[in-house]
Amino acid sequence: MSRLNNRHIVLGITGGIAAYKAAELVRRLKERGAQVHVVMTAAAQEFITPLTLQALSGNPVHTSLLDSEAEAAMGHIELARWADLLLVAPASADFLAKLAQGQADDLLSTLWLACQAKKAVAPAMNQAMWADAATLANMDVLRQRGVTVLGPAAGEQACGDVGLGRMLEPTELADLAEAQFQGRALDGKRVLITAGPTREAIDPVRYISNHSSGKMGYALARAACDAGASVVLVSGPVALPCPEGVERVDVSCAQEMYDAVMQRVARTDLFIGCAAVADYRPAQAVEQKIKKNAETMQIELVRNPDIISAVAGAEKRPFTVGFAAETQDVISYARGKLERKNLDAIIANDVSDAGIGFNSDQNEVVLLAAGLEQALPRMGKQQLATTLIDRLAHCMAS
Ligand code: C5P
């Protein structure tokens, strides 16, 4: 899998005949797992339509600085912050001059100034324009400011001239975009995470469940995605948005969660069981709503499958990580669970402390594995998730 997986690329397209190749470039970037937002100058729209690029990128195309609707959806500053790489391809002579001058009179040039991510340009112009002293001086300015210049290539040009000035081919540009990024801890890995509670039906309107908010599992999914992995999140019912770049599979009860996980386990490198799976379900889910006729009632419960034990026992077994929410003797109970469920690692936390665990935004855990006991102090769940993913990637590699 590519180092571009889950990377955020803003592709700026300026006005030149090579703009048609930008469509192909979007495809090459998407093939490698990048998320792409396209920004077009007015001149670029004379060569290729925003609709084409919207269809290929899967995102609305940004064309105007002064469009209140577009700004409300994702403003230019937000887009500048979202980008891991801002790539202008093709970059016309005029636009490169504008960048060298620091002008900000349209969306793309404004975004360029506002963006603190890596920046690259792929010049495309007539060979005489590329060789002109003004263009060469502008390129020097941009290089000195840390802008990566990709190309141009030599060859036959649309105008009939032969020489330097052709935009690099889309595949070459995608390779060079990828080369801008260092490897990440989970590049190329497939991660499966369970999160949230399960609901075990008593009748069509009632169920047994628990207070799990899903926050920790969702934070882990986001952190794994940021670390380069392809992430599937099998989620019980929670009120959280799916992190960008993560594939969410919605389930309701433990049996559905079990099925969704076991279907995917052979294609998983790292499994994290973060869900608070109900241990028992009503032996019979009654088809009609139960009437309140009697003073007391009994519901017979039967055990649910233990999902994580099934994962750990699978023939093609991923690196398997569980959670142990305990109220006393946290470490020794967690170690017991690590061994009994045949896990590679377990994350233990003390849920008797109201400030951490279940609905809270903070958590404090101990990571246990064979020969490892690492306490991670109280911190926000997202920061903790990032730390845990980093440690788990390390454990997997060693
Ligand atoms: O046995 P206990 O519920 O304490 O174990 C917690 C760990 O096991 C968590 O990782 C949880 O997601 C997982 N689990 C599971 N299936 C169950 C019960 C727990 O995967 N039925």
Short mmCIF file of C-alpha atoms and ligand atoms in Angstrom, two decimals:
data_model
loop_
_atom_site.label_atom_id
_atom_site.label_comp_id
_atom_site.label_asym_id
_atom_site.label_seq_id
_atom_site.Cartn_x
_atom_site.Cartn_y
_atom_site.Cartn_z
CA MET A 1 0.00 0.00 0.00
CA SER A 2 1.13 3.51 -0.79
CA ARG A 3 2.53 6.14 1.53
CA LEU A 4 -0.21 8.35 0.07
CA ASN A 5 -2.88 6.23 1.77
CA ASN A 6 -5.18 8.60 3.74
CA ARG A 7 -3.00 11.60 2.88
CA HIS A 8 -4.83 14.83 2.17
CA ILE A 9 -3.88 16.40 -1.14
CA VAL A 10 -5.17 19.71 -2.43
CA LEU A 11 -4.63 19.73 -6.18
CA GLY A 12 -4.57 23.21 -7.69
CA ILE A 13 -5.24 23.36 -11.43
CA THR A 14 -4.35 26.45 -13.44
CA GLY A 15 -5.07 27.40 -17.04
CA GLY A 16 -3.06 25.49 -19.63
CA ILE A 17 -3.61 22.71 -22.10
CA ALA A 18 -2.04 20.21 -19.66
CA ALA A 19 -5.07 20.80 -17.40
CA TYR A 20 -6.74 17.82 -19.06
CA LYS A 21 -4.04 15.57 -17.57
CA ALA A 22 -5.04 16.71 -14.08
CA ALA A 23 -8.09 14.43 -14.40
CA GLU A 24 -5.78 11.44 -14.80
CA LEU A 25 -3.61 12.70 -11.95
CA VAL A 26 -6.60 12.74 -9.59
CA ARG A 27 -7.21 9.08 -10.49
CA ARG A 28 -3.59 8.11 -9.86
CA LEU A 29 -3.63 9.86 -6.46
CA LYS A 30 -6.95 8.27 -5.46
CA GLU A 31 -5.71 4.82 -6.53
CA ARG A 32 -2.97 5.21 -3.95
CA GLY A 33 -5.49 5.96 -1.21
CA ALA A 34 -5.07 9.75 -1.08
CA GLN A 35 -8.02 12.01 -0.39
CA VAL A 36 -8.13 14.77 -2.95
CA HIS A 37 -9.75 18.20 -3.00
CA VAL A 38 -9.43 20.09 -6.28
CA VAL A 39 -9.12 23.87 -6.55
CA MET A 40 -9.41 25.41 -10.03
CA THR A 41 -8.56 28.87 -11.27
CA ALA A 42 -10.95 30.58 -13.68
CA ALA A 43 -8.56 29.88 -16.59
CA ALA A 44 -8.36 26.18 -15.70
CA GLN A 45 -12.14 25.95 -16.11
CA GLU A 46 -11.75 27.00 -19.75
CA PHE A 47 -9.84 23.76 -20.36
CA ILE A 48 -11.65 21.20 -18.19
CA THR A 49 -14.89 21.30 -16.24
CA PRO A 50 -15.18 21.21 -12.44
CA LEU A 51 -17.80 18.48 -12.87
CA THR A 52 -15.20 16.06 -14.28
CA LEU A 53 -12.88 16.69 -11.35
CA GLN A 54 -15.70 16.48 -8.84
CA ALA A 55 -16.69 13.07 -10.20
CA LEU A 56 -13.10 11.81 -10.10
CA SER A 57 -12.11 13.25 -6.71
CA GLY A 58 -15.41 12.45 -5.02
CA ASN A 59 -15.39 15.92 -3.48
CA PRO A 60 -16.89 19.26 -4.48
CA VAL A 61 -14.47 21.33 -6.55
CA HIS A 62 -13.46 24.69 -5.12
CA THR A 63 -13.44 27.56 -7.62
CA SER A 64 -14.20 30.83 -5.89
CA LEU A 65 -12.93 32.74 -2.91
CA LEU A 66 -16.12 34.73 -2.64
CA ASP A 67 -18.65 31.90 -2.76
CA SER A 68 -20.40 32.00 0.61
CA GLU A 69 -21.98 28.56 0.16
CA ALA A 70 -18.62 26.90 -0.61
CA GLU A 71 -16.95 28.79 2.23
CA ALA A 72 -19.64 27.60 4.63
CA ALA A 73 -19.03 23.97 3.58
CA MET A 74 -15.21 24.07 3.79
CA GLY A 75 -13.64 27.51 3.95
CA HIS A 76 -10.32 28.26 2.28
CA ILE A 77 -8.47 28.42 5.60
CA GLU A 78 -9.96 25.10 6.63
CA LEU A 79 -8.89 23.63 3.29
CA ALA A 80 -5.38 25.05 3.77
CA ARG A 81 -5.21 23.35 7.19
CA TRP A 82 -6.66 20.10 5.86
CA ALA A 83 -3.90 19.69 3.26
CA ASP A 84 -0.83 17.51 3.84
CA LEU A 85 0.38 18.52 0.37
CA LEU A 86 -0.66 21.40 -1.87
CA LEU A 87 0.26 20.49 -5.44
CA VAL A 88 -0.34 22.86 -8.33
CA ALA A 89 -0.43 20.86 -11.58
CA PRO A 90 -0.32 22.20 -14.16
CA ALA A 91 1.25 25.43 -12.93
CA SER A 92 1.17 28.08 -15.68
CA ALA A 93 3.89 30.74 -16.11
CA ASP A 94 1.40 33.38 -15.00
CA PHE A 95 0.41 31.49 -11.87
CA LEU A 96 4.04 30.79 -10.92
CA ALA A 97 4.75 34.53 -11.26
CA LYS A 98 1.81 35.23 -8.99
CA LEU A 99 3.10 32.77 -6.38
CA ALA A 100 6.59 34.26 -6.52
CA GLN A 101 5.04 37.69 -5.93
CA GLY A 102 2.88 36.47 -3.04
CA GLN A 103 -0.32 37.74 -4.61
CA ALA A 104 -3.61 36.48 -3.24
CA ASP A 105 -6.35 37.58 -5.60
CA ASP A 106 -8.12 34.30 -6.21
CA LEU A 107 -8.88 31.15 -4.26
CA LEU A 108 -5.82 29.11 -5.25
CA SER A 109 -3.26 31.88 -4.68
CA THR A 110 -4.89 32.76 -1.33
CA LEU A 111 -4.86 29.12 -0.31
CA TRP A 112 -1.20 28.91 -1.26
CA LEU A 113 -0.30 31.72 1.14
CA ALA A 114 -2.53 30.33 3.91
CA CYS A 115 -1.18 26.79 3.61
CA GLN A 116 1.68 25.65 5.82
CA ALA A 117 1.83 22.10 4.44
CA LYS A 118 4.34 20.80 1.89
CA LYS A 119 3.99 22.61 -1.42
CA ALA A 120 4.89 21.50 -4.94
CA VAL A 121 4.35 22.79 -8.45
CA ALA A 122 4.40 20.99 -11.79
CA PRO A 123 5.11 23.70 -14.37
CA ALA A 124 3.64 23.37 -17.85
CA MET A 125 4.19 25.97 -20.56
CA ASN A 126 5.73 26.70 -23.93
CA GLN A 127 9.49 26.05 -23.98
CA ALA A 128 10.34 29.72 -24.66
CA MET A 129 8.21 30.84 -21.73
CA TRP A 130 9.97 28.33 -19.45
CA ALA A 131 13.38 29.54 -20.67
CA ASP A 132 12.50 33.21 -20.17
CA ALA A 133 14.57 34.99 -17.53
CA ALA A 134 11.44 36.14 -15.66
CA THR A 135 10.16 32.56 -15.29
CA LEU A 136 13.60 31.28 -14.26
CA ALA A 137 13.85 34.02 -11.61
CA ASN A 138 10.37 33.17 -10.31
CA MET A 139 11.33 29.50 -10.05
CA ASP A 140 14.46 30.41 -8.07
CA VAL A 141 12.33 32.40 -5.63
CA LEU A 142 9.92 29.51 -5.16
CA ARG A 143 12.72 26.94 -4.72
CA GLN A 144 14.38 29.16 -2.11
CA ARG A 145 11.08 29.21 -0.21
CA GLY A 146 11.11 25.43 -0.05
CA VAL A 147 8.68 24.71 -2.87
CA THR A 148 9.36 21.42 -4.66
CA VAL A 149 9.44 21.82 -8.43
CA LEU A 150 8.34 18.70 -10.30
CA GLY A 151 9.53 18.82 -13.91
CA PRO A 152 8.90 20.06 -16.47
CA ALA A 153 9.76 17.36 -19.01
CA ALA A 154 11.19 17.91 -22.47
CA GLY A 155 9.42 16.87 -25.64
CA GLU A 156 6.90 17.88 -28.23
CA GLN A 157 4.50 20.57 -27.09
CA ALA A 158 0.85 21.23 -27.92
CA CYS A 159 1.92 24.37 -29.81
CA GLY A 160 4.29 22.35 -32.03
CA ASP A 161 7.52 23.49 -30.35
CA VAL A 162 9.96 20.96 -28.97
CA GLY A 163 11.78 21.56 -25.69
CA LEU A 164 11.44 21.81 -21.91
CA GLY A 165 7.98 22.77 -20.67
CA ARG A 166 5.72 19.69 -20.84
CA MET A 167 4.00 18.76 -17.60
CA LEU A 168 5.24 15.46 -16.17
CA GLU A 169 2.95 12.51 -16.82
CA PRO A 170 0.30 11.85 -14.10
CA THR A 171 1.89 8.57 -12.93
CA GLU A 172 5.26 10.28 -12.55
CA LEU A 173 3.63 13.14 -10.62
CA ALA A 174 1.85 10.68 -8.33
CA ASP A 175 5.21 8.92 -7.69
CA LEU A 176 6.83 12.25 -6.86
CA ALA A 177 3.91 13.28 -4.64
CA GLU A 178 4.37 10.01 -2.75
CA ALA A 179 8.09 10.68 -2.39
CA GLN A 180 7.24 13.86 -0.44
CA PHE A 181 6.08 11.72 2.49
CA GLN A 182 8.01 9.69 5.04
CA GLY A 183 6.78 6.23 5.94
CA ARG A 184 4.28 6.01 8.84
CA ALA A 185 3.94 3.43 11.59
CA LEU A 186 1.04 1.50 10.01
CA ASP A 187 1.64 2.09 6.29
CA GLY A 188 0.26 -0.85 4.35
CA LYS A 189 -1.50 -2.39 7.36
CA ARG A 190 -5.18 -3.33 7.57
CA VAL A 191 -6.74 -2.54 10.92
CA LEU A 192 -10.10 -3.75 12.24
CA ILE A 193 -11.56 -2.10 15.34
CA THR A 194 -14.78 -2.77 17.26
CA ALA A 195 -16.32 0.12 19.17
CA GLY A 196 -19.36 1.16 21.16
CA PRO A 197 -21.99 -0.91 22.94
CA THR A 198 -24.18 -3.68 21.56
CA ARG A 199 -27.95 -3.85 21.93
CA GLU A 200 -29.54 -7.20 22.72
CA ALA A 201 -33.22 -7.25 21.82
CA ILE A 202 -35.79 -8.27 24.43
CA ASP A 203 -38.74 -7.51 22.11
CA PRO A 204 -39.16 -5.15 19.11
CA VAL A 205 -38.95 -2.02 21.30
CA ARG A 206 -36.69 -2.94 24.24
CA TYR A 207 -33.09 -4.01 24.57
CA ILE A 208 -30.24 -4.66 27.02
CA SER A 209 -27.21 -2.45 26.52
CA ASN A 210 -24.52 -0.47 28.35
CA HIS A 211 -23.12 3.07 28.60
CA SER A 212 -20.18 2.73 26.18
CA SER A 213 -19.89 5.95 24.15
CA GLY A 214 -17.54 4.52 21.50
CA LYS A 215 -15.17 7.48 21.95
CA MET A 216 -12.03 5.41 22.57
CA GLY A 217 -12.65 3.07 19.60
CA TYR A 218 -13.39 5.98 17.28
CA ALA A 219 -10.26 7.81 18.46
CA LEU A 220 -8.21 4.65 17.78
CA ALA A 221 -9.72 4.34 14.29
CA ARG A 222 -8.74 7.90 13.50
CA ALA A 223 -5.23 7.44 14.89
CA ALA A 224 -4.71 4.22 12.92
CA CYS A 225 -5.89 5.98 9.77
CA ASP A 226 -3.49 8.87 10.42
CA ALA A 227 -0.73 6.28 10.86
CA GLY A 228 -1.33 5.10 7.29
CA ALA A 229 -3.52 2.03 7.84
CA SER A 230 -6.71 1.07 6.01
CA VAL A 231 -9.23 1.01 8.82
CA VAL A 232 -12.57 -0.73 9.21
CA LEU A 233 -14.58 0.25 12.27
CA VAL A 234 -17.29 -2.20 13.29
CA SER A 235 -19.47 -0.01 15.42
CA GLY A 236 -22.39 -0.54 17.73
CA PRO A 237 -24.98 2.28 17.97
CA VAL A 238 -23.22 5.49 19.04
CA ALA A 239 -23.71 9.20 18.40
CA LEU A 240 -20.33 9.85 16.79
CA PRO A 241 -19.42 10.81 13.23
CA CYS A 242 -17.25 8.34 11.32
CA PRO A 243 -13.63 9.60 11.17
CA GLU A 244 -12.61 10.69 7.67
CA GLY A 245 -10.98 7.91 5.65
CA VAL A 246 -12.36 5.15 7.90
CA GLU A 247 -14.87 2.55 6.63
CA ARG A 248 -17.62 2.08 9.20
CA VAL A 249 -19.77 -1.02 9.40
CA ASP A 250 -22.83 -0.46 11.60
CA VAL A 251 -24.07 -3.33 13.73
CA SER A 252 -26.55 -3.59 16.55
CA CYS A 253 -26.15 -6.79 18.57
CA ALA A 254 -23.16 -8.94 19.54
CA GLN A 255 -23.98 -11.64 16.99
CA GLU A 256 -23.98 -9.04 14.18
CA MET A 257 -20.69 -7.65 15.46
CA TYR A 258 -19.24 -11.17 15.56
CA ASP A 259 -20.34 -11.84 11.96
CA ALA A 260 -18.99 -8.49 10.67
CA VAL A 261 -15.63 -9.11 12.37
CA MET A 262 -15.22 -12.77 11.40
CA GLN A 263 -15.99 -11.96 7.75
CA ARG A 264 -12.97 -9.65 7.68
CA VAL A 265 -10.51 -11.26 10.06
CA ALA A 266 -8.44 -13.09 7.43
CA ARG A 267 -7.80 -9.73 5.74
CA THR A 268 -6.68 -7.99 8.95
CA ASP A 269 -3.18 -7.31 10.31
CA LEU A 270 -4.21 -5.65 13.58
CA PHE A 271 -7.48 -6.22 15.46
CA ILE A 272 -8.44 -4.01 18.40
CA GLY A 273 -11.48 -5.10 20.41
CA CYS A 274 -12.64 -1.86 21.96
CA ALA A 275 -16.39 -2.55 21.97
CA ALA A 276 -18.28 -3.13 25.20
CA VAL A 277 -19.94 -6.29 23.91
CA ALA A 278 -22.92 -7.46 25.96
CA ASP A 279 -21.92 -10.74 27.58
CA TYR A 280 -25.48 -12.10 27.49
CA ARG A 281 -28.55 -11.76 25.29
CA PRO A 282 -32.17 -12.74 25.91
CA ALA A 283 -32.58 -16.41 25.02
CA GLN A 284 -35.59 -15.47 22.90
CA ALA A 285 -36.23 -12.09 21.33
CA VAL A 286 -40.02 -11.99 21.44
CA GLU A 287 -41.59 -10.92 18.15
CA GLN A 288 -44.38 -8.80 19.63
CA LYS A 289 -44.06 -6.13 22.33
CA ILE A 290 -44.31 -7.73 25.78
CA LYS A 291 -47.41 -6.54 27.73
CA LYS A 292 -47.07 -5.51 31.35
CA ASN A 293 -49.64 -7.96 32.75
CA ALA A 294 -47.62 -9.63 35.52
CA GLU A 295 -46.09 -7.97 38.62
CA THR A 296 -42.73 -9.57 37.93
CA MET A 297 -41.11 -11.02 34.90
CA GLN A 298 -38.03 -13.06 34.16
CA ILE A 299 -35.85 -12.93 31.12
CA GLU A 300 -33.61 -15.88 30.48
CA LEU A 301 -30.20 -14.83 29.16
CA VAL A 302 -27.69 -16.84 27.17
CA ARG A 303 -23.99 -16.13 26.59
CA ASN A 304 -22.92 -14.15 23.55
CA PRO A 305 -19.93 -15.31 21.52
CA ASP A 306 -16.63 -13.84 22.70
CA ILE A 307 -15.58 -11.97 19.58
CA ILE A 308 -11.97 -11.28 20.49
CA SER A 309 -11.32 -14.89 21.56
CA ALA A 310 -12.66 -16.03 18.19
CA VAL A 311 -10.34 -13.57 16.42
CA ALA A 312 -7.35 -14.75 18.47
CA GLY A 313 -8.25 -18.36 17.66
CA ALA A 314 -8.70 -17.80 13.93
CA GLU A 315 -6.50 -19.78 11.55
CA LYS A 316 -5.07 -16.63 9.97
CA ARG A 317 -4.77 -14.58 13.10
CA PRO A 318 -4.10 -10.82 13.24
CA PHE A 319 -2.12 -9.14 16.02
CA THR A 320 -4.95 -9.10 18.55
CA VAL A 321 -5.43 -6.40 21.17
CA GLY A 322 -8.15 -6.26 23.82
CA PHE A 323 -9.37 -3.86 26.46
CA ALA A 324 -9.89 -4.75 30.10
CA ALA A 325 -12.16 -2.41 32.03
CA GLU A 326 -11.69 -3.33 35.68
CA THR A 327 -12.65 -1.88 39.04
CA GLN A 328 -10.02 -3.60 41.22
CA ASP A 329 -6.69 -5.44 40.84
CA VAL A 330 -6.62 -3.94 37.35
CA ILE A 331 -3.22 -5.29 36.28
CA SER A 332 -3.64 -8.85 37.51
CA TYR A 333 -7.17 -9.24 36.07
CA ALA A 334 -5.98 -7.76 32.76
CA ARG A 335 -2.98 -10.13 32.62
CA GLY A 336 -5.36 -13.04 33.30
CA LYS A 337 -7.55 -11.92 30.39
CA LEU A 338 -4.52 -11.48 28.12
CA GLU A 339 -3.59 -15.12 28.70
CA ARG A 340 -7.09 -16.62 28.81
CA LYS A 341 -8.16 -14.94 25.56
CA ASN A 342 -4.77 -15.61 23.95
CA LEU A 343 -4.22 -11.92 23.09
CA ASP A 344 -1.01 -10.24 21.96
CA ALA A 345 -1.65 -7.14 24.06
CA ILE A 346 -4.28 -5.72 26.37
CA ILE A 347 -5.10 -2.18 27.41
CA ALA A 348 -6.21 -2.04 31.02
CA ASN A 349 -8.14 0.78 32.66
CA ASP A 350 -9.74 1.38 36.02
CA VAL A 351 -13.41 2.19 35.40
CA SER A 352 -14.09 2.80 39.10
CA ASP A 353 -12.53 6.24 38.54
CA ALA A 354 -15.37 8.42 37.17
CA GLY A 355 -12.94 10.80 35.43
CA ILE A 356 -11.78 8.17 32.94
CA GLY A 357 -13.18 5.37 30.84
CA PHE A 358 -16.81 5.03 29.59
CA ASN A 359 -18.39 8.39 28.63
CA SER A 360 -15.44 10.59 29.57
CA ASP A 361 -13.11 12.42 27.18
CA GLN A 362 -10.05 11.43 29.20
CA ASN A 363 -8.50 8.07 29.81
CA GLU A 364 -5.55 6.61 31.67
CA VAL A 365 -4.43 3.08 30.84
CA VAL A 366 -1.72 0.47 31.19
CA LEU A 367 -0.55 -1.36 28.08
CA LEU A 368 0.32 -4.98 28.80
CA ALA A 369 1.96 -7.52 26.51
CA ALA A 370 4.42 -10.38 27.00
CA GLY A 371 7.28 -8.80 28.97
CA LEU A 372 5.72 -5.32 28.77
CA GLU A 373 3.86 -3.19 31.30
CA GLN A 374 3.63 0.43 30.26
CA ALA A 375 1.54 2.99 32.13
CA LEU A 376 0.17 5.84 30.02
CA PRO A 377 -0.84 8.83 32.14
CA ARG A 378 -4.22 10.56 32.01
CA MET A 379 -4.73 12.41 28.74
CA GLY A 380 -7.38 13.18 26.10
CA LYS A 381 -8.70 10.09 24.33
CA GLN A 382 -7.43 11.21 20.90
CA GLN A 383 -3.91 11.83 22.17
CA LEU A 384 -3.98 8.54 24.03
CA ALA A 385 -5.19 6.76 20.88
CA THR A 386 -2.28 8.19 18.88
CA THR A 387 0.18 7.07 21.57
CA LEU A 388 -1.38 3.59 21.76
CA ILE A 389 -1.33 3.10 17.98
CA ASP A 390 2.34 4.07 17.94
CA ARG A 391 3.16 1.60 20.75
CA LEU A 392 1.09 -1.18 19.20
CA ALA A 393 2.79 -0.67 15.81
CA HIS A 394 6.07 -1.01 17.66
CA CYS A 395 4.93 -4.21 19.41
CA MET A 396 3.78 -5.66 16.07
CA ALA A 397 7.13 -4.94 14.45
CA SER A 398 9.22 -6.45 17.25
O1 C5P B 1 -14.19 -10.47 29.09
P1 C5P B 1 -14.25 -8.98 29.00
O2 C5P B 1 -15.58 -8.48 28.45
O3 C5P B 1 -13.85 -8.23 30.21
O4 C5P B 1 -13.13 -8.64 27.90
C1 C5P B 1 -12.99 -7.40 27.34
C2 C5P B 1 -12.39 -7.53 25.98
O5 C5P B 1 -13.01 -8.58 25.24
C3 C5P B 1 -12.60 -6.28 25.15
O6 C5P B 1 -11.51 -6.18 24.26
C4 C5P B 1 -13.90 -6.59 24.42
O7 C5P B 1 -14.04 -5.83 23.23
C5 C5P B 1 -13.75 -8.07 24.15
N1 C5P B 1 -15.01 -8.82 24.10
C6 C5P B 1 -15.43 -9.41 22.93
N2 C5P B 1 -16.57 -10.14 22.87
C7 C5P B 1 -17.31 -10.33 23.98
C8 C5P B 1 -16.91 -9.76 25.19
C9 C5P B 1 -15.75 -9.00 25.22
O8 C5P B 1 -14.75 -9.22 21.89
N3 C5P B 1 -18.42 -11.05 23.90
#
